[in-house]
C-alpha cells in the first residue's frame, strides 16, 4: 500500500503477471469447509437466521444455485444452506485481493464483472461434471438499494443447458443488516435480527427439459425478487442504530421535492436536500417520513425506481451524457491495484469512452465499452481500496479498471441506472427496426 | 478464407433464427449482434463440432469480433 494512493494501491511500473482466469475451480478443502460451515452457521444463528426450504427434500449435488446478493453476509448463509455440499462460485476479481489462495480453496473462481466470459461457462460445466454445486450470484453485484437488480437472460439459457436441478436462495434482511451504501458498522450488524433465507428447488432436471429459457428466467426473477425495506417493515424488524441513514444519499441522489441532483446528504437517521432544505427520517422499521410536507416515497426502493424513470426519460430524449476528469486504478492480479493515471471518462448513448495518460511512462491508455454489449455496470460507494471514493468498475476480458471521477457533482448510481436504460433502449430500437423490416418483407407482393 | 466466412455467417444466421444476415470483420459479437455469454458459449460448441476442433480456454477471451473468430479458424482449419 502506498500513502499516496491508499490501501492496496501502488504506483510505478505496470504488473505483467495477471489473474489466472482459467485455473479450474477447486473443490472446497474439506477441513476448510467444516470451519466455514461452523463459522457461517454461528453467524447465521447470531441473527436468528432462518432458512425456509421449499421442495428441497432429497436434492443433492450436482445442482446450480442461483442467489440474490445484498451483502458479504450472503456467503455465510449460503455456506450454511448448502452444507454438507460444497461448491464452486464465480467471485469478482477484487474479492481475491490479498486472499486469493484461501478464496480459491473455498471454491472461488475469479470473474471480471459484466464481461462475456465463455471460459466461466466451461468452469460451470466442469463443476457439474465433478458432482458439485455451481453457485451464481445472478445480479453480479450487491444490490444498491435492497431491491433485486437486473438478472441477465444468459442465466436461464445456462441452467437449461446444464440439465441439472436449479435451486434459488433468496436472502432477506441482509441489505438492512449491512447496506452497500452504509458504514458497515458492527453496531448495526450486531443489532439486526432476524434475517431470513428462502431456499427453493426451482426446477428438477425433468422440469427443465420442458421449460423454455424465457420461462426459466421469468421464474428465477420471481423467486429471487426481494425488497428489503418492505420486508423489514412487513416483518416489524427494528433497527435503532443511530446512523442508519448515513450513506443513503449515495443511492437516493435526486431530490423528489425540488428535482435537484447531487445535493442530497445524510446524517444519522436523516436524509436531506441541500438545495431546497427538505428532509426525511428513516424510521426504525425501514419507512421514510418527510419532516414536513408530503412523504413522496414511503420506501427507499420506490424513490430508487423514480430515479430510474428520470434517467430513462433522459435516455429516451437523447440528453444523457456524463463527462468527467478521472483517475484510474488497474487491477492486474490479487496483489492489488496499480495506479494507471489520469484521464477523461465519457459515458453516453454509445457506451463508455475512457482515455488518459499513464503515470509510469507517459504513454496513452484507453478503454472503449460499447453500450449495446453491456447490460449493467458495477459501481462502488467509498470504495475500500484506494482512498474511499465512489467509482465505476470497467472491465474487458483482459483488464479491470476502477475509474474515480474527480468532480463533486456526480452519482455513480445514476451512471449505473443509465447503463441499464441505454442498453434496454438500444435493443428495443434494434428489435423494432428488425420487426418492421420483416413485416415489410412479408407484405411485399411475391416476386418483387 | 471466403468459405470459412460463409460457413460462419451461416452458423450465426441459423443460431439466431435468421437475425444475423450479414457481418463484417469489425462486428463485435456481443455488442453488435446482441449475443450474450451463453450464446457465445453455444456458438463456440457448434463451431468446434462443425470443424472437429477444440478451442482452448485461453483463446476464448480473444474472440471478441467476427474477424478474431475468422483469423482463429483460418489458422486452425487451414493450418
Coordinates of C-alpha atoms in Angstrom, one line a residue:
Chain A
X1 CA 0.0 0.0 0.0
X2 CA 1.2 3.5 -0.7
X3 CA 0.3 6.5 1.4
X4 CA -0.1 8.5 -1.8
X5 CA -2.8 6.2 -3.4
X6 CA -4.3 4.5 -0.4
X7 CA -5.0 0.9 0.6
X8 CA -3.8 -1.8 -1.8
X9 CA -2.9 0.7 -4.5
X10 CA 0.7 1.2 -5.6
X11 CA 2.3 3.4 -8.1
X12 CA 5.1 2.6 -10.6
X13 CA 5.5 0.0 -13.3
X14 CA 2.5 -1.9 -14.5
X15 CA 2.2 -5.6 -13.5
X16 CA 3.0 -8.2 -16.1
X17 CA 1.5 -11.2 -14.3
X18 CA -2.3 -11.1 -14.5
X19 CA -5.0 -13.1 -12.8
X20 CA -5.1 -16.7 -13.9
X21 CA -8.7 -16.7 -15.1
X22 CA -8.5 -20.2 -16.4
X23 CA -7.4 -22.1 -13.3
X24 CA -10.2 -24.5 -12.7
X25 CA -12.5 -24.1 -9.7
X26 CA -11.2 -26.1 -6.7
X27 CA -13.3 -28.5 -4.7
X28 CA -13.5 -26.8 -1.3
X29 CA -10.9 -28.0 1.0
X30 CA -12.8 -30.4 3.4
X31 CA -11.2 -29.1 6.6
X32 CA -11.7 -25.6 5.5
X33 CA -15.3 -26.4 4.5
X34 CA -16.0 -27.6 8.1
X35 CA -14.6 -24.4 9.5
X36 CA -16.6 -22.3 7.1
X37 CA -19.8 -24.2 7.9
X38 CA -19.2 -23.8 11.6
X39 CA -18.4 -20.1 11.3
X40 CA -21.3 -19.5 8.9
X41 CA -23.9 -21.3 11.0
X42 CA -22.7 -19.4 14.0
X43 CA -23.1 -16.1 12.2
X44 CA -26.5 -17.1 10.9
X45 CA -27.7 -18.1 14.3
X46 CA -26.5 -14.9 15.8
X47 CA -29.1 -13.1 13.7
X48 CA -31.8 -15.7 14.2
X49 CA -31.2 -16.6 10.6
X50 CA -33.9 -18.9 9.4
X51 CA -33.6 -20.9 6.1
X52 CA -37.0 -21.8 4.7
X53 CA -36.5 -24.9 2.5
X54 CA -39.1 -25.4 -0.3
X55 CA -39.2 -28.7 -2.3
X56 CA -35.6 -29.3 -1.2
X57 CA -36.2 -32.9 0.2
X58 CA -33.7 -35.2 -1.4
X59 CA -32.0 -32.6 -3.5
X60 CA -28.3 -33.5 -3.8
X61 CA -25.5 -32.1 -5.9
X62 CA -24.8 -31.6 -8.7
X63 CA -27.1 -28.6 -8.9
X64 CA -27.0 -25.0 -9.9
X65 CA -27.6 -22.5 -7.1
X66 CA -28.8 -19.1 -8.1
X67 CA -28.7 -16.4 -5.4
X68 CA -29.6 -12.8 -4.8
X69 CA -26.9 -10.6 -3.4
X70 CA -27.0 -7.8 -0.8
X71 CA -24.0 -8.1 1.5
X72 CA -21.0 -10.2 2.2
X73 CA -23.1 -11.9 4.9
X74 CA -24.9 -13.7 2.0
X75 CA -21.8 -16.0 1.8
X76 CA -22.3 -17.2 5.4
X77 CA -25.9 -18.0 4.9
X78 CA -25.2 -19.7 1.5
X79 CA -22.4 -21.8 3.0
X80 CA -24.7 -22.8 5.8
X81 CA -27.6 -23.6 3.5
X82 CA -25.8 -25.9 1.0
X83 CA -23.8 -27.9 3.7
X84 CA -22.7 -30.7 3.6
X85 CA -22.4 -30.0 -0.1
X86 CA -19.6 -27.8 -1.3
X87 CA -19.5 -25.6 -4.3
X88 CA -17.7 -23.5 -6.9
X89 CA -18.6 -19.9 -7.1
X90 CA -17.6 -17.1 -9.5
X91 CA -16.5 -14.1 -7.5
X92 CA -15.4 -10.6 -8.6
X93 CA -11.6 -10.3 -9.1
X94 CA -11.3 -7.6 -6.4
X95 CA -12.6 -10.1 -3.8
X96 CA -9.4 -12.0 -4.3
X97 CA -7.1 -9.1 -3.3
X98 CA -4.8 -10.3 -0.5
X99 CA -6.6 -13.6 -0.1
X100 CA -6.5 -15.4 -3.5
X101 CA -5.4 -18.8 -2.3
X102 CA -7.9 -19.1 0.5
X103 CA -10.8 -17.9 -1.6
X104 CA -9.8 -20.4 -4.3
X105 CA -9.6 -23.2 -1.7
X106 CA -13.1 -22.2 -0.7
X107 CA -14.3 -22.7 -4.3
X108 CA -14.0 -19.2 -5.5
X109 CA -13.2 -18.6 -9.3
X110 CA -12.3 -15.0 -10.4
X111 CA -14.6 -13.2 -12.8
X112 CA -14.4 -9.8 -14.4
X113 CA -17.8 -8.3 -14.0
X114 CA -20.2 -7.9 -16.9
X115 CA -17.8 -9.5 -19.5
X116 CA -19.0 -12.3 -21.7
X117 CA -16.6 -14.8 -20.2
X118 CA -17.2 -18.1 -22.0
X119 CA -14.5 -19.9 -20.0
X120 CA -16.6 -19.3 -16.9
X121 CA -19.4 -21.4 -18.5
X122 CA -16.8 -24.1 -19.0
X123 CA -16.0 -23.9 -15.3
X124 CA -19.7 -24.4 -14.6
X125 CA -19.8 -27.5 -16.8
X126 CA -16.7 -28.9 -15.1
X127 CA -18.1 -28.3 -11.6
X128 CA -21.3 -30.0 -12.6
X129 CA -19.4 -32.9 -14.1
X130 CA -17.5 -33.2 -10.8
X131 CA -20.8 -33.5 -8.9
X132 CA -20.6 -30.1 -7.2
X133 CA -22.8 -27.1 -6.6
X134 CA -22.2 -24.3 -9.0
X135 CA -23.3 -21.0 -7.4
X136 CA -24.3 -17.9 -9.4
X137 CA -24.9 -14.5 -7.9
X138 CA -27.0 -13.6 -10.8
X139 CA -27.1 -9.8 -10.3
X140 CA -23.2 -10.0 -10.4
X141 CA -23.0 -7.2 -7.7
X142 CA -24.5 -6.2 -4.4
X143 CA -27.9 -4.6 -4.7
X144 CA -27.6 -0.9 -4.5
X145 CA -30.9 -0.2 -2.7
X146 CA -32.0 -3.5 -1.3
X147 CA -34.2 -4.5 -4.3
X148 CA -33.2 -7.2 -6.7
X149 CA -31.2 -5.8 -9.6
X150 CA -31.2 -6.9 -13.3
X151 CA -30.7 -10.6 -14.0
X152 CA -29.4 -11.4 -17.5
X153 CA -31.1 -13.7 -19.9
X154 CA -28.0 -15.8 -20.2
X155 CA -28.8 -17.3 -16.7
X156 CA -31.9 -19.1 -18.0
X157 CA -30.0 -20.4 -21.0
X158 CA -27.1 -21.6 -18.9
X159 CA -29.2 -23.5 -16.4
X160 CA -31.3 -25.1 -19.0
X161 CA -28.2 -26.3 -20.9
X162 CA -26.7 -28.0 -17.8
X163 CA -29.6 -30.3 -17.3
X164 CA -29.3 -30.5 -13.5
X165 CA -31.7 -29.2 -10.8
X166 CA -31.8 -25.5 -10.2
X167 CA -32.1 -24.1 -6.7
X168 CA -32.7 -20.5 -5.7
X169 CA -31.5 -18.9 -2.5
X170 CA -33.2 -15.6 -1.7
X171 CA -31.8 -13.8 1.4
X172 CA -33.9 -11.1 3.1
X173 CA -32.8 -8.6 5.6
X174 CA -29.1 -8.6 4.6
X175 CA -29.3 -5.2 3.0
X176 CA -30.8 -3.7 6.1
X177 CA -28.1 -5.5 8.1
X178 CA -25.2 -4.3 6.0
X179 CA -26.3 -2.0 3.2
X180 CA -24.0 -1.4 0.3
X181 CA -24.2 2.3 0.8
X182 CA -23.8 2.1 4.6
X183 CA -20.9 2.5 7.0
X184 CA -20.6 -1.3 7.6
X185 CA -20.6 -0.7 11.3
X186 CA -20.5 -3.6 13.7
X187 CA -23.1 -1.8 15.9
X188 CA -25.6 -2.0 13.1
X189 CA -24.7 -5.6 12.2
X190 CA -24.9 -6.7 15.9
X191 CA -28.4 -5.4 16.3
X192 CA -30.3 -6.8 13.5
X193 CA -32.4 -9.9 13.9
X194 CA -33.9 -11.9 12.4
X195 CA -32.8 -12.4 8.8
X196 CA -34.4 -14.9 6.5
X197 CA -33.4 -17.1 3.5
X198 CA -35.8 -18.9 1.2
X199 CA -34.1 -21.9 -0.5
X200 CA -36.3 -23.3 -3.2
X201 CA -36.0 -26.1 -5.7
X202 CA -37.0 -24.1 -8.8
X203 CA -36.6 -26.9 -11.4
X204 CA -35.8 -30.6 -11.4
X205 CA -33.8 -31.8 -14.4
X206 CA -37.0 -33.2 -15.9
X207 CA -38.9 -29.9 -15.4
X208 CA -36.0 -28.1 -17.1
X209 CA -36.5 -30.1 -20.3
X210 CA -40.0 -28.8 -20.9
X211 CA -39.3 -25.2 -19.9
X212 CA -38.0 -22.6 -22.3
X213 CA -35.2 -20.3 -21.3
X214 CA -37.6 -17.3 -21.2
X215 CA -39.9 -19.2 -18.8
X216 CA -36.9 -20.2 -16.6
X217 CA -35.8 -16.6 -16.5
X218 CA -39.2 -15.4 -15.5
X219 CA -39.5 -17.9 -12.7
X220 CA -36.0 -17.2 -11.4
X221 CA -36.7 -13.5 -11.4
X222 CA -39.9 -14.1 -9.4
X223 CA -38.2 -16.4 -6.9
X224 CA -35.2 -14.1 -6.5
X225 CA -37.2 -10.9 -6.1
X226 CA -36.7 -9.1 -2.8
X227 CA -37.4 -5.6 -1.4
X228 CA -35.5 -5.4 1.9
X229 CA -37.1 -2.2 3.1
X230 CA -40.6 -3.6 2.6
X231 CA -39.5 -6.9 4.1
X232 CA -38.2 -5.1 7.2
X233 CA -41.5 -3.2 7.6
X234 CA -43.7 -6.2 6.9
X235 CA -41.8 -8.3 9.5
X236 CA -41.6 -5.5 12.0
X237 CA -37.8 -5.8 12.2
X238 CA -36.5 -3.0 14.3
X239 CA -33.2 -1.2 13.7
X240 CA -32.5 1.5 16.2
X241 CA -28.9 2.1 15.1
X242 CA -28.5 5.9 15.2
X243 CA -26.6 6.4 11.9
X244 CA -28.9 4.1 10.0
X245 CA -29.5 6.6 7.1
X246 CA -25.9 7.7 6.7
X247 CA -24.8 7.0 3.1
X248 CA -28.3 6.5 1.7
X249 CA -27.9 9.8 -0.2
X250 CA -25.5 8.0 -2.5
X251 CA -28.3 5.9 -3.8
X252 CA -31.1 8.5 -3.4
X253 CA -29.1 11.2 -5.2
X254 CA -32.0 13.2 -6.7
X255 CA -34.4 15.2 -4.5
X256 CA -38.1 14.3 -5.3
X257 CA -39.2 17.7 -4.0
X258 CA -37.2 20.1 -6.0
X259 CA -35.7 17.7 -8.5
X260 CA -32.2 18.8 -7.9
X261 CA -29.5 16.1 -8.4
X262 CA -26.3 15.5 -6.3
X263 CA -27.4 17.8 -3.4
X264 CA -28.8 15.0 -1.2
X265 CA -27.0 14.5 2.0
X266 CA -27.4 12.2 5.0
X267 CA -26.7 12.5 8.7
X268 CA -27.6 9.9 11.4
X269 CA -31.2 8.8 10.6
X270 CA -31.9 11.9 8.4
X271 CA -31.8 12.4 4.6
X272 CA -31.9 16.0 3.4
X273 CA -31.6 18.1 0.3
X274 CA -29.0 20.9 0.5
X275 CA -30.8 22.7 -2.4
X276 CA -34.3 23.1 -1.0
X277 CA -33.9 22.0 2.6
X278 CA -36.5 19.3 2.7
X279 CA -35.6 16.3 4.9
X280 CA -36.8 12.8 5.7
X281 CA -36.3 10.4 8.5
X282 CA -35.5 6.7 8.0
X283 CA -37.6 5.1 10.8
X284 CA -36.6 2.2 12.9
X285 CA -38.8 -0.1 10.8
X286 CA -37.5 1.0 7.4
X287 CA -40.0 3.7 6.3
X288 CA -39.2 7.1 5.1
X289 CA -41.1 10.1 6.6
X290 CA -40.8 13.6 5.5
X291 CA -40.1 16.1 8.3
X292 CA -42.6 18.5 6.8
X293 CA -45.0 18.2 4.0
X294 CA -45.8 15.2 1.8
X295 CA -43.7 12.0 2.0
X296 CA -43.1 11.4 -1.7
X297 CA -41.9 7.8 -1.2
X298 CA -42.6 5.6 1.7
X299 CA -39.8 3.2 0.9
X300 CA -36.3 3.9 -0.5
X301 CA -36.8 1.3 -3.2
X302 CA -39.7 3.4 -4.6
X303 CA -37.5 6.5 -4.6
X304 CA -34.8 4.5 -6.4
X305 CA -37.4 3.4 -9.0
X306 CA -38.5 7.0 -9.5
X307 CA -34.8 7.9 -10.2
X308 CA -34.6 5.2 -12.8
X309 CA -37.6 6.7 -14.5
X310 CA -35.9 10.1 -14.6
X311 CA -32.8 8.6 -16.1
X312 CA -34.9 6.7 -18.6
X313 CA -36.5 9.9 -19.8
X314 CA -33.1 11.5 -20.3
X315 CA -32.0 8.4 -22.4
X316 CA -35.2 8.5 -24.5
X317 CA -34.8 12.2 -25.1
X318 CA -31.1 11.6 -26.0
X319 CA -29.9 14.1 -23.5
X320 CA -28.0 11.8 -21.1
X321 CA -24.2 12.3 -21.1
X322 CA -21.6 12.2 -18.4
X323 CA -18.1 13.7 -18.8
X324 CA -15.5 13.9 -16.0
X325 CA -11.8 14.1 -15.3
X326 CA -10.9 10.8 -13.6
X327 CA -8.0 8.8 -12.2
X328 CA -7.8 5.1 -12.9
X329 CA -6.5 2.2 -10.9
X330 CA -5.7 -1.0 -12.7
X331 CA -6.3 -4.4 -11.1
X332 CA -4.0 -6.9 -12.8
X333 CA -3.9 -9.6 -10.0
X334 CA -4.6 -10.3 -6.4
X335 CA -1.6 -8.4 -5.1
X336 CA -3.7 -5.2 -5.5
X337 CA -4.2 -2.2 -7.7
X338 CA -1.6 -0.2 -9.7
X339 CA -2.3 3.5 -10.3
X340 CA -2.7 3.8 -14.1
X341 CA -3.0 7.5 -14.4
X342 CA -5.3 10.4 -15.1
X343 CA -7.7 10.8 -17.9
X344 CA -11.3 11.6 -19.0
X345 CA -14.4 9.4 -18.9
X346 CA -17.3 10.0 -21.2
X347 CA -20.5 8.0 -20.8
X348 CA -23.1 8.4 -23.5
X349 CA -25.6 6.5 -25.7
X350 CA -22.6 4.8 -27.4
X351 CA -21.1 3.5 -24.2
X352 CA -18.1 4.2 -22.0
X353 CA -15.1 6.0 -23.6
X354 CA -12.1 6.3 -21.3
X355 CA -8.8 7.9 -22.4
X356 CA -5.8 9.1 -20.4
X357 CA -2.1 9.1 -19.9
X358 CA -0.1 6.5 -18.0
X359 CA 1.7 7.9 -14.9
X360 CA 4.5 5.4 -15.3
X361 CA 5.7 6.2 -18.9
X362 CA 3.5 8.9 -20.3
X363 CA 2.0 6.6 -22.9
X364 CA -1.7 6.9 -23.6
X365 CA -4.3 4.4 -22.3
X366 CA -7.9 3.9 -23.4
X367 CA -10.9 1.6 -23.0
X368 CA -14.0 1.6 -25.1
X369 CA -17.0 -0.3 -23.9
X370 CA -20.0 -0.5 -26.4
X371 CA -23.3 0.3 -24.7
X372 CA -25.0 -2.5 -26.7
X373 CA -22.7 -5.1 -25.2
X374 CA -23.0 -4.1 -21.5
X375 CA -26.4 -4.5 -19.8
X376 CA -25.2 -3.2 -16.4
X377 CA -22.1 -1.8 -14.7
X378 CA -20.6 -2.4 -11.3
X379 CA -20.2 0.7 -9.2
X380 CA -18.8 1.3 -5.7
X381 CA -19.5 3.8 -2.9
X382 CA -16.5 4.9 -0.9
X383 CA -14.5 2.0 -2.3
X384 CA -12.5 0.2 0.3
X385 CA -9.3 0.0 -1.8
X386 CA -7.7 3.3 -2.6
X387 CA -8.9 6.5 -0.9
X388 CA -12.6 5.6 -0.2
X389 CA -14.1 7.3 -3.2
X390 CA -17.0 6.4 -5.4
X391 CA -16.0 4.7 -8.6
X392 CA -17.1 2.8 -11.7
X393 CA -15.6 -0.7 -12.4
X394 CA -15.0 -1.1 -16.1
X395 CA -13.9 -4.5 -17.5
X396 CA -12.8 -6.1 -20.7
X397 CA -11.9 -9.8 -20.8
X398 CA -8.3 -8.8 -20.2
X399 CA -8.4 -5.8 -17.8
X400 CA -10.2 -4.5 -14.8
X401 CA -10.0 -0.7 -14.3
X402 CA -11.6 1.2 -11.4
X403 CA -12.4 4.7 -12.6
X404 CA -12.7 7.5 -10.0
X405 CA -14.4 10.8 -11.2
X406 CA -12.6 13.8 -9.8
X407 CA -15.6 16.2 -9.6
X408 CA -18.0 16.7 -6.8
X409 CA -21.4 16.8 -8.5
X410 CA -22.0 13.3 -9.9
X411 CA -23.5 10.0 -8.9
X412 CA -22.3 6.5 -9.7
X413 CA -25.9 5.3 -9.0
X414 CA -27.1 7.4 -11.9
X415 CA -24.3 6.1 -14.2
X416 CA -25.4 2.6 -13.2
X417 CA -29.1 3.3 -14.0
X418 CA -28.1 5.0 -17.3
X419 CA -26.0 2.0 -18.4
X420 CA -29.1 -0.3 -18.0
X421 CA -31.6 2.1 -19.6
X422 CA -29.3 2.8 -22.6
X423 CA -28.8 -0.9 -23.2
X424 CA -32.6 -1.5 -23.0
X425 CA -33.3 1.4 -25.4
X426 CA -30.7 0.3 -27.9
X427 CA -32.1 -3.2 -28.2
X428 CA -35.7 -2.0 -28.1
X429 CA -34.9 0.1 -31.1
X430 CA -32.9 -2.6 -33.0
X431 CA -35.6 -5.2 -32.4
X432 CA -38.3 -2.7 -33.6
X433 CA -36.3 -2.0 -36.7
X434 CA -35.9 -5.7 -37.5
X435 CA -39.5 -6.3 -36.8
X436 CA -40.5 -3.5 -39.2
X437 CA -38.1 -4.9 -41.9
X438 CA -39.6 -8.3 -41.5
X439 CA -43.2 -7.1 -41.8
X440 CA -42.2 -5.1 -44.9
X441 CA -40.6 -8.1 -46.5
X442 CA -43.7 -10.2 -45.6
X443 CA -46.1 -7.7 -47.0
X444 CA -44.2 -7.1 -50.3
X445 CA -46.0 -8.8 -53.2
X446 CA -44.4 -12.2 -54.1
X447 CA -41.8 -12.0 -56.8
X448 CA -40.8 -8.5 -56.0
Chain B
X1 CA -10.9 -17.7 -46.1
X2 CA -14.1 -17.0 -48.1
X3 CA -15.5 -20.5 -47.4
X4 CA -15.0 -20.1 -43.6
X5 CA -16.6 -16.7 -43.7
X6 CA -19.6 -18.1 -45.5
X7 CA -19.9 -21.0 -43.1
X8 CA -19.6 -18.8 -40.1
X9 CA -22.3 -16.5 -41.3
X10 CA -24.5 -19.5 -41.9
X11 CA -23.9 -20.8 -38.4
X12 CA -24.7 -17.4 -36.9
X13 CA -27.8 -17.0 -39.1
X14 CA -29.1 -20.4 -38.1
X15 CA -28.3 -20.0 -34.4
X16 CA -30.1 -16.6 -34.3
X17 CA -33.0 -17.9 -36.4
X18 CA -32.3 -15.5 -39.2
X19 CA -31.5 -12.5 -37.1
X20 CA -27.9 -12.2 -38.4
X21 CA -27.9 -11.8 -42.2
X22 CA -24.6 -10.0 -42.7
X23 CA -21.4 -9.5 -40.8
X24 CA -18.2 -7.6 -41.2
X25 CA -14.8 -8.4 -39.6
X26 CA -15.2 -5.4 -37.2
X27 CA -18.6 -6.5 -35.8
X28 CA -18.4 -7.1 -32.1
X29 CA -20.1 -10.4 -31.3
X30 CA -21.9 -9.2 -28.2
X31 CA -22.5 -5.5 -28.8
X32 CA -23.4 -5.7 -32.5
X33 CA -25.4 -8.9 -32.6
X34 CA -26.7 -8.9 -29.0
X35 CA -25.2 -12.3 -28.3
X36 CA -24.8 -12.9 -24.5
X37 CA -22.1 -15.0 -22.9
X38 CA -24.2 -18.1 -23.1
X39 CA -25.0 -17.5 -26.8
X40 CA -21.2 -17.3 -27.5
X41 CA -20.6 -20.5 -25.5
X42 CA -23.2 -22.2 -27.6
X43 CA -21.8 -20.9 -30.9
X44 CA -18.3 -22.0 -29.9
X45 CA -19.6 -25.5 -29.2
X46 CA -21.3 -25.6 -32.6
X47 CA -18.1 -24.3 -34.4
X48 CA -16.0 -26.9 -32.5
X49 CA -18.3 -29.6 -33.6
X50 CA -18.5 -28.5 -37.2
X51 CA -14.7 -28.2 -37.7
X52 CA -13.8 -31.0 -35.3
X53 CA -11.5 -28.7 -33.3
X54 CA -11.3 -27.7 -29.7
X55 CA -10.9 -24.0 -28.8
X56 CA -8.7 -23.7 -25.8
X57 CA -10.0 -21.6 -22.8
X58 CA -7.0 -19.1 -23.1
X59 CA -8.2 -18.3 -26.7
X60 CA -11.8 -17.6 -25.7
X61 CA -11.2 -14.1 -24.3
X62 CA -9.5 -13.0 -27.6
X63 CA -12.6 -13.9 -29.7
X64 CA -14.3 -10.5 -29.5
X65 CA -15.1 -9.7 -33.1
X66 CA -16.0 -11.7 -36.2
X67 CA -12.5 -11.0 -37.5
X68 CA -11.0 -12.6 -34.4
X69 CA -13.1 -15.7 -35.0
X70 CA -12.2 -15.9 -38.7
X71 CA -8.5 -15.5 -38.1
X72 CA -8.5 -18.2 -35.5
X73 CA -10.5 -20.6 -37.7
X74 CA -8.3 -19.8 -40.7
X75 CA -5.2 -20.8 -38.6
X76 CA -6.8 -23.9 -37.0
X77 CA -8.7 -25.3 -40.0
X78 CA -6.4 -24.4 -42.9
X79 CA -3.2 -24.8 -40.7

